[in-house]
Coordinates of C-alpha atoms in Angstrom, one line a residue:
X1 CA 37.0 -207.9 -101.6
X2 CA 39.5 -210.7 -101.2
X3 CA 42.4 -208.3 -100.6
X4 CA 40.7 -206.6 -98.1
X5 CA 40.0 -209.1 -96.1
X6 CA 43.4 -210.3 -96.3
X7 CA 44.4 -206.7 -95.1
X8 CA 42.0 -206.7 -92.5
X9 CA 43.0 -210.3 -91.8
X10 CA 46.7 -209.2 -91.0
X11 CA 46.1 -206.2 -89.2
X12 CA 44.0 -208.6 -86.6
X13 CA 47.2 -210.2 -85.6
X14 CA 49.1 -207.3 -83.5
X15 CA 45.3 -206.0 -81.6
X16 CA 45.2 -210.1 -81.1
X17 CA 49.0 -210.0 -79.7
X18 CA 48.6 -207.1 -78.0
X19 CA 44.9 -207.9 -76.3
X20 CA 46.5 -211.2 -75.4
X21 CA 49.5 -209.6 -74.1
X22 CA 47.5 -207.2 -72.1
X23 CA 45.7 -209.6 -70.3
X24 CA 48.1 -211.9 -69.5
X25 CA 49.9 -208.9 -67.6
X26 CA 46.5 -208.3 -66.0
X27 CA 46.1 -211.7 -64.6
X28 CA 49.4 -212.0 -63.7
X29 CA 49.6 -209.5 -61.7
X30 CA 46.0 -209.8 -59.8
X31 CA 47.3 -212.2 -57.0
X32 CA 49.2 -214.9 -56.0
X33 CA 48.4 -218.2 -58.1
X34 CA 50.2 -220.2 -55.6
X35 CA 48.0 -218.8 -52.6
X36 CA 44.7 -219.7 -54.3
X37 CA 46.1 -223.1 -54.8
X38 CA 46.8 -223.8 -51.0
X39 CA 43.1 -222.8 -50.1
X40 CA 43.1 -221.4 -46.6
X41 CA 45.8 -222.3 -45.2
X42 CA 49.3 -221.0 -46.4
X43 CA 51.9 -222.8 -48.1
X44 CA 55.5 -223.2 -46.7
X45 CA 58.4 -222.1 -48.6
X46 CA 59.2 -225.4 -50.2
X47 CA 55.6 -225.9 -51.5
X48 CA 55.5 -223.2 -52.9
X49 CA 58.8 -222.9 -54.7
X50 CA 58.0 -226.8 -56.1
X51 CA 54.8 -225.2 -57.6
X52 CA 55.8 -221.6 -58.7
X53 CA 58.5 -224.3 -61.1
X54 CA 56.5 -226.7 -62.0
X55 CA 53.8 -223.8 -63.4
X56 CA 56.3 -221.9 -64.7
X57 CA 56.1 -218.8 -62.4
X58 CA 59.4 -218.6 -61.6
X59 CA 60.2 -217.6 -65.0
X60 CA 60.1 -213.6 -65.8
X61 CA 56.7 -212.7 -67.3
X62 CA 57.8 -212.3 -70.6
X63 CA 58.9 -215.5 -71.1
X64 CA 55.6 -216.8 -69.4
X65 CA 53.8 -215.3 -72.1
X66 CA 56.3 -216.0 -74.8
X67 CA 55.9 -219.8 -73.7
X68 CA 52.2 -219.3 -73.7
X69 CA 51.4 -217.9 -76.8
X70 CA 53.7 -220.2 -78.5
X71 CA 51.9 -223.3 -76.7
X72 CA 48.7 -221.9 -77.9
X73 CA 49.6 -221.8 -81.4
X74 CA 49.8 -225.7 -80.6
X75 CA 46.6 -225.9 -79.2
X76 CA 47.5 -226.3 -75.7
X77 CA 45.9 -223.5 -73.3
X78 CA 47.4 -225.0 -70.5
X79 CA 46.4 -227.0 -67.5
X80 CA 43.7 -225.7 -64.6
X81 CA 45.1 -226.3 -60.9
X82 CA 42.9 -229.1 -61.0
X83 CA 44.9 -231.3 -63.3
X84 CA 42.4 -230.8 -66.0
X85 CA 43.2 -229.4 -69.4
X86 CA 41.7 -226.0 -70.1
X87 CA 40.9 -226.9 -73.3
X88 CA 38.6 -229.3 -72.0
X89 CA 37.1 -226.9 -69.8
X90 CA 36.2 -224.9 -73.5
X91 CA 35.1 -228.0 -75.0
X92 CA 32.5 -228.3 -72.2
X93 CA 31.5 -224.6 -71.7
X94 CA 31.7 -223.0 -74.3
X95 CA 28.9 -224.8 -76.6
X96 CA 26.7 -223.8 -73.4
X97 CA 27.6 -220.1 -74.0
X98 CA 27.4 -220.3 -77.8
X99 CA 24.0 -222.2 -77.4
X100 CA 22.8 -219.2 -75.0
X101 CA 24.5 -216.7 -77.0
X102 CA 22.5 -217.9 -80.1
X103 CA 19.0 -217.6 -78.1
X104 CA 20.1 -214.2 -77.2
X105 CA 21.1 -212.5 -80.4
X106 CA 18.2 -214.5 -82.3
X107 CA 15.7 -212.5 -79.5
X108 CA 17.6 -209.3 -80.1
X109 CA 17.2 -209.1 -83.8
X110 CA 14.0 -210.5 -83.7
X111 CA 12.0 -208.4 -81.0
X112 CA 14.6 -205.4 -81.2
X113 CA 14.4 -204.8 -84.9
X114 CA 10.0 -205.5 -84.9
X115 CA 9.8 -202.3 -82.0
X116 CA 12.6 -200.2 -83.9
X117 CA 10.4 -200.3 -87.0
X118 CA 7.0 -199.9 -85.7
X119 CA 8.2 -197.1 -83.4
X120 CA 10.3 -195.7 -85.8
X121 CA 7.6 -195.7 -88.1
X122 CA 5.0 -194.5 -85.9
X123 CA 7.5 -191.9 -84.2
X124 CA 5.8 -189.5 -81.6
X125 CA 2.4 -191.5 -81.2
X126 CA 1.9 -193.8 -77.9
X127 CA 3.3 -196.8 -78.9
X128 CA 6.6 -194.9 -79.8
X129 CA 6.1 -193.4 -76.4
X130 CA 5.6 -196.4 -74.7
X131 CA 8.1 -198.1 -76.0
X132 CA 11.2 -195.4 -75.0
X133 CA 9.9 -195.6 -71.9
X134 CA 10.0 -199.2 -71.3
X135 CA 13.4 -199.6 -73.2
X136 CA 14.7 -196.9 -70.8
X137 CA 13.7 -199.1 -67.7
X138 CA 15.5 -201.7 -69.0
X139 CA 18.3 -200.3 -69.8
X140 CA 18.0 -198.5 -66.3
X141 CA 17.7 -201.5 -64.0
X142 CA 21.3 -204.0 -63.5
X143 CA 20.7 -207.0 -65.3
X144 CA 21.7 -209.1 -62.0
X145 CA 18.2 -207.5 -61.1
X146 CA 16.3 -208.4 -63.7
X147 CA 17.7 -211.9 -63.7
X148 CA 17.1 -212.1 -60.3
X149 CA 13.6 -210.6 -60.5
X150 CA 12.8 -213.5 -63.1
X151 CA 13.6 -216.0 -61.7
X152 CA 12.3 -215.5 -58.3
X153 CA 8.6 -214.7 -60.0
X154 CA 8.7 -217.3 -63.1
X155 CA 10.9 -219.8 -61.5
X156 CA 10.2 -219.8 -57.7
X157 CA 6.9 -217.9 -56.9
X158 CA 4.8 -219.3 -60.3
X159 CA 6.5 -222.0 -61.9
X160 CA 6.8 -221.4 -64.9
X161 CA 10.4 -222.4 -65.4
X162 CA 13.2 -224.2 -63.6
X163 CA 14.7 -221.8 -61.4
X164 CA 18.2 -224.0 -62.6
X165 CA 19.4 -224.9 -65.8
X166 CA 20.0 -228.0 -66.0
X167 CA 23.7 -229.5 -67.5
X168 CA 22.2 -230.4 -70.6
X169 CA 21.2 -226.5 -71.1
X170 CA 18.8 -227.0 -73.8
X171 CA 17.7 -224.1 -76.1
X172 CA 14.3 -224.3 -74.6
X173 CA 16.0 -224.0 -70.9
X174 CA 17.8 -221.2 -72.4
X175 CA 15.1 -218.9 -73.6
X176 CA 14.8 -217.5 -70.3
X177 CA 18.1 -217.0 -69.5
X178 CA 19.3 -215.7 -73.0
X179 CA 16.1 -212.7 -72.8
X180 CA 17.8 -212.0 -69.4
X181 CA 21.3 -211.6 -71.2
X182 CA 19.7 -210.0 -74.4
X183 CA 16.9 -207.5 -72.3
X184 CA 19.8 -204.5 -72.3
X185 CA 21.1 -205.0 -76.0
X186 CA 17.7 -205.6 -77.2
X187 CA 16.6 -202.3 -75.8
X188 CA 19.6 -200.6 -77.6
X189 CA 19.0 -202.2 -80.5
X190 CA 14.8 -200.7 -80.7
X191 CA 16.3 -197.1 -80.0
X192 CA 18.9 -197.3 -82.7
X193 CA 16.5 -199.2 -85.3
X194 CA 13.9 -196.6 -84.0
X195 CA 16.3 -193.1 -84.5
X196 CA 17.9 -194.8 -87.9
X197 CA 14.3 -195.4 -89.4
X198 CA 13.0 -191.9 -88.3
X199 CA 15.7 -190.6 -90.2
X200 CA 15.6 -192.4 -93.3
X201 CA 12.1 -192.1 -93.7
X202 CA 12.8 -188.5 -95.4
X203 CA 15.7 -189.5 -97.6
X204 CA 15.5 -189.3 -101.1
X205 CA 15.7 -192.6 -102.3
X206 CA 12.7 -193.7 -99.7
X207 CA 10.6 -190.5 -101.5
X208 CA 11.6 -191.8 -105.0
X209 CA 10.7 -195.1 -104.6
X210 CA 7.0 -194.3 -102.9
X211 CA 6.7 -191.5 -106.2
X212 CA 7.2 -194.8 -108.7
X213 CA 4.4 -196.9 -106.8
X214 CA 5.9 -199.1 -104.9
X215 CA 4.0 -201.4 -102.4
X216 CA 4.4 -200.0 -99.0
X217 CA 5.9 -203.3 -97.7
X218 CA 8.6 -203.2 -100.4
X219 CA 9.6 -199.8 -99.4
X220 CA 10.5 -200.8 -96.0
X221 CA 12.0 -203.7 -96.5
X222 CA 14.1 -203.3 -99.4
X223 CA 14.7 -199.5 -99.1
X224 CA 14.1 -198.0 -95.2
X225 CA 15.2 -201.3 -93.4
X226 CA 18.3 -202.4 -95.3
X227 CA 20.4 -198.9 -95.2
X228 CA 18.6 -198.1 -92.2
X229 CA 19.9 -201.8 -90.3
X230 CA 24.3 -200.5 -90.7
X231 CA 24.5 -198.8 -87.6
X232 CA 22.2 -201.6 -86.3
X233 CA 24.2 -204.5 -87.4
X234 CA 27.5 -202.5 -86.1
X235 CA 26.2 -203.2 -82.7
X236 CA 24.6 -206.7 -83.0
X237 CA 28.0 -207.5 -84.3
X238 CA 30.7 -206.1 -81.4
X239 CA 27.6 -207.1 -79.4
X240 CA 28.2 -211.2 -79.6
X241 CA 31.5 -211.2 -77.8
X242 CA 30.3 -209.0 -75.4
X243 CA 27.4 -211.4 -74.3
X244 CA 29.5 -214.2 -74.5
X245 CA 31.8 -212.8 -72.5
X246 CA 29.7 -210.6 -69.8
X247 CA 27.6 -213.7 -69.2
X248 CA 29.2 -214.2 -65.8
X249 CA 25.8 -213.0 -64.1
X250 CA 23.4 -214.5 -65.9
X251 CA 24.9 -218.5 -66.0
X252 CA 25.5 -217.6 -62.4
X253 CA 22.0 -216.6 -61.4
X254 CA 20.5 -219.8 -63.7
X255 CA 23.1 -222.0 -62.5
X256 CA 24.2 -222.5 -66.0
X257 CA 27.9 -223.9 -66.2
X258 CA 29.2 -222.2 -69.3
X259 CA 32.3 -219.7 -70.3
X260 CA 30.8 -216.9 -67.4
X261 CA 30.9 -219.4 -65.0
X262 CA 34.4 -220.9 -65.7
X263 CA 35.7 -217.5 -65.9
X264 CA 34.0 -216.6 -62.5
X265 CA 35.4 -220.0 -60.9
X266 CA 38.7 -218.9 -62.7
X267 CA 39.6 -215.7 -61.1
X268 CA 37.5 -216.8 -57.8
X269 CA 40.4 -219.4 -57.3
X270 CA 43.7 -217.0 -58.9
X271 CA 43.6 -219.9 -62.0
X272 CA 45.4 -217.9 -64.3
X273 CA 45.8 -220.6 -67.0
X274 CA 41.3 -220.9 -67.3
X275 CA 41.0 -217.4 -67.5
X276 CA 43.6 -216.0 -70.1
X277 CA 42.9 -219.2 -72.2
X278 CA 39.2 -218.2 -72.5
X279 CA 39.4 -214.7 -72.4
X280 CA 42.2 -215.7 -75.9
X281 CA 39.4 -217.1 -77.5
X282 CA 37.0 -214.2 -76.7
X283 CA 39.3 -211.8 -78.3
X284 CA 39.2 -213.8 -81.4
X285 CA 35.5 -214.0 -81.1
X286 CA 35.7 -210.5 -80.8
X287 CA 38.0 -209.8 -84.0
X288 CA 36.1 -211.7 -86.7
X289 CA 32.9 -210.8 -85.8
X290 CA 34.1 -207.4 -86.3
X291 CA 35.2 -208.8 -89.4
X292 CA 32.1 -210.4 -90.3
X293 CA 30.1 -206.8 -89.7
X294 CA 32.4 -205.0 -92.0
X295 CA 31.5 -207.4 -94.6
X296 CA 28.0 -206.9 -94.2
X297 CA 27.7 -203.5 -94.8
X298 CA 28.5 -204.2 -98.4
X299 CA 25.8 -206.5 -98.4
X300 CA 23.5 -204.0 -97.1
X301 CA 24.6 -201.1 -99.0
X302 CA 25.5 -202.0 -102.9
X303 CA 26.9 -198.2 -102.5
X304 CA 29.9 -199.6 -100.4
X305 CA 32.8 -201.2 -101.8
X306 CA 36.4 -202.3 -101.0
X307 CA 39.4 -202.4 -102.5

């Protein structure tokens, strides 16, 4: 196990370099920093030739990223065209978006997993039926939609919530807003708990152990559900970088001023510094979580080992 992940531990450092690398170039080359910092009205020459130096844009891109990557290995993401440091930008958003994030997955697992095993269980009867059809819909209609949708009946129309979340974002504030972000994933998640338990209900091992006795709840849950949650937990997995980092909509809509929102405000105003320093720390949220999954299925499945 330990050389594994010492393996998979080194090959993260080129898809890290080269995801970095990647969008670096991206941002680079999406518009004119300088323009976005002169607001409406265009810069003469001079101004913009002081600020294109003192950012380091007159540089070739290459070395721009070479400089970058080795500042970041410091700790320093850089400054915003505001004057203030990006990495206190993270230290403000991103325990909002870890905070929603949490709420999110927690609902996923939660109600996702529940439906997948009473649908999967009950496969072809109405409640199976009803619930395709509803996770379709959801899966069906944008999520800017559904936020929307939400918040104009719970928050505006009946009051049940704040239409806003306020700065301190509070897991109850969240709840909300993170079944918003989670309503998509949590309908992919019943489908593939639902198709994964259908499947596994006539394996072997699930006949074997209902031939020696065993309590019907102990058949699930130590036998169906745990080799039936891999391809489950694959997605829950690659899934937590994803909502952290496709939560642009959803902190806009709720007003909630996390890593979508500085992301949104970063390539809104061409701030190339905010939004390849937080899209740096996405990728590695992205890289050991894909980590973390591989190590699961072991976990899940005794039959699985690595050298």
């Amino acid at each position: 196990m330990g050389r594994y992940v010492i393996r998979r531990l080194l090959q993260m450092i080129p898809v890290f370099i080269g995801a970095t690398l990647l969008i670096f170039l991206m941002v680079n080359v999406m518009g004119d920093p300088v323009a976005g910092l002169c607001g409406d009205r265009q810069c003469d020459p001079a101004t913009a030739q002081r600020l294109r130096t003192d950012l380091g844009l007159d540089k070739p891109v290459w070395q721009q990223y070479l400089t970058y990557m080795g500042n970041v290995f410091t700790g320093d993401f850089g400054t915003a065209f505001n004057g203030q440091k990006v990495t206190e930008l993270m230290g403000t958003a991103f325990p909002v978006t870890i905070r929603l994030t949490i709420v999110a997955i927690v609902l996923e697992i939660i109600i996702g997993i529940a439906l997948g095993v009473v649908t999967g269980l009950r496969r072809g009867k109405p409640v199976d039926t009803g619930v395709l059809v509803l996770t379709l819909v959801v899966i069906s209609v944008p999520t800017f939609v559904t936020g929307l949708l939400v918040q104009l009946l719970l928050g505006v129309k009946w009051g049940w919530i704040k239409p806003a979340v306020s700065a301190e974002a509070t897991f109850g504030e969240l709840f909300v807003p993170g079944l918003v972000l989670a309503s998509v994933s949590l309908a992919y998640v019943t489908r593939l708990t639902r198709t994964s338990i259908a499947e596994n209900r006539r394996a072997d091992y699930v006949r074997t152990a209902v031939a020696k006795g065993l309590p019907r709840r102990r058949v699930i849950t130590r036998h169906l559900l745990r080799n039936s949650l891999i391809p489950v937990v694959t997605f829950i997995g690659t899934d937590i970088g994803a909502l952290m980092g496709g939560a642009i909509v959803t902190e806009r809509i709720f007003n909630i001023h996390g890593v979508g929102f500085q992301l949104y405000q970063g390539i809104l105003r061409q701030n190339t510094q905010t939004v390849v320093g937080f899209v740096t720390i996405l990728v590695l949220v992205f890289l050991v979580a894909n980590l973390i999954v591989d190590l699961l299925y072991a976990v899940l499945d005794p039959r699985i080992r690595y050298a």
